[in-house]
Amino acid sequence: MLRNPAEKYRPFPAVRLTGRKWPGRTIDAAPVWMSTDLRDGNQALIEPMNAAQKLEFFEMLVAIGFKEIEVGFPSASQNDFDFVRKLIDEHRIPDDVTIEVFVPSRAELIARTFEALEGVPRAIVHLYNAICPSFRRIVFNQSKNEIKALAVEGTRLIKEHAQARPGTRWTFQYSPETFNMAELPFAREVCDAVAQTWRPTRDHRMIVNLPASVEAATPNVFADQIEWMHRNLGYRDSIVLSVHPHNDRGTAIAAAELALLAGADRVEGCLFGNGERTGNVDLVTLAMNLDAQGIDSGLDFSDLAAVRRVVEHCTRIPVPVRHPYAGDVAMRIAEAASSDVVDAGKGGAAERDEANEYAIA
């Protein structure tokens, strides 16, 4: 660690956005929830989950109320491929749940992905490629046009595979990876080119997912980036605008909440914030924050202790003691408040009022 780390870094540039609307808005409805625990969260583990653990986790996510669940990266490992096949072959996907799979823009990996999905009733195929300057220059050594062409070609191949399998209802998702560190006009250009290739409609929308792949700015900057895309994307009325906040600066919850104010329709993350490096946005906290504001999150965490047990068992990662809702401290306070309310019920009105105030606090 440098003695003065500030000497090494430059401030993140502000977004040129006039008349920003998000500061004056309030959240009044829950987003579409996407759990990436079985892909992003699983990749973060020293020992990835085995098939039994992944199935236990999947069934818990279904019970909580998730309708979209990213179940793996079937072209990356045989274990993920086999797990996707298990869900399909054993008819374990409820009729109101859509599974999602992840794939880079490479022809052989896209073909392998569709092999894994053969016969699935509904699926989201999630294509990604990195677009920011450092990846273009250092990793790919490609121009903007070449990076855009990679995204378009992947989209074309996925559309071709999907059209060859009309028995499945396919949803296409595109992520310009490292979106938050890319030039906004270029991010829009790539997303528009992808949408032009896929041709979404209001009746069959595609998903544009904007990841803060490495969180690098304050949440208000991310909100500005999302509002800029919300205003400027082509096909906007045929697109579900999704965000995938990471927690490298410790502000993923705030970034997700402000992104919803800025026009996002959907949030991807993991239970208790598991995920690469410092984690993805914590969907438990995010959902329960909504519930605490009188907004029905649509997710059922009424038995939060049981959810915590399953997550800790499957990931072997303990929930932090001061997690806002599921940590030991919060759990003890909730148990004490509940006990006091029960005891107060045996007394008079004054005692009940005092106990209720304590429970709310």
GROMACS .gro file of N, CA, C and O in nm, residues 83 121 158 178 226 252 271 341 344:
model
   36
   83PHE      N    1  -2.543  -2.938  -1.508
   83PHE     CA    2  -2.647  -2.886  -1.419
   83PHE      C    3  -2.764  -2.828  -1.500
   83PHE      O    4  -2.880  -2.850  -1.465
  121PRO      N    5  -3.816  -2.497  -2.210
  121PRO     CA    6  -3.936  -2.422  -2.253
  121PRO      C    7  -3.910  -2.273  -2.274
  121PRO      O    8  -3.961  -2.212  -2.368
  158ILE      N    9  -2.653  -1.614  -3.212
  158ILE     CA   10  -2.755  -1.654  -3.115
  158ILE      C   11  -2.893  -1.651  -3.180
  158ILE      O   12  -2.975  -1.743  -3.160
  178THR      N   13  -1.787  -0.405  -1.863
  178THR     CA   14  -1.709  -0.285  -1.827
  178THR      C   15  -1.779  -0.158  -1.875
  178THR      O   16  -1.713  -0.057  -1.900
  226ILE      N   17  -2.670   0.564  -1.615
  226ILE     CA   18  -2.793   0.490  -1.646
  226ILE      C   19  -2.898   0.582  -1.707
  226ILE      O   20  -2.965   0.547  -1.806
  252ALA      N   21  -2.252  -0.062  -0.371
  252ALA     CA   22  -2.338  -0.126  -0.472
  252ALA      C   23  -2.486  -0.109  -0.442
  252ALA      O   24  -2.567  -0.092  -0.534
  271LEU      N   25  -2.753  -1.312  -0.338
  271LEU     CA   26  -2.797  -1.306  -0.200
  271LEU      C   27  -2.677  -1.279  -0.110
  271LEU      O   28  -2.572  -1.343  -0.121
  341VAL      N   29  -4.286  -0.774   2.198
  341VAL     CA   30  -4.421  -0.751   2.147
  341VAL      C   31  -4.516  -0.858   2.200
  341VAL      O   32  -4.629  -0.830   2.240
  344ALA      N   33  -4.581  -0.788   2.558
  344ALA     CA   34  -4.665  -0.670   2.571
  344ALA      C   35  -4.811  -0.703   2.545
  344ALA      O   36  -4.901  -0.639   2.598
   0.00000   0.00000   0.00000
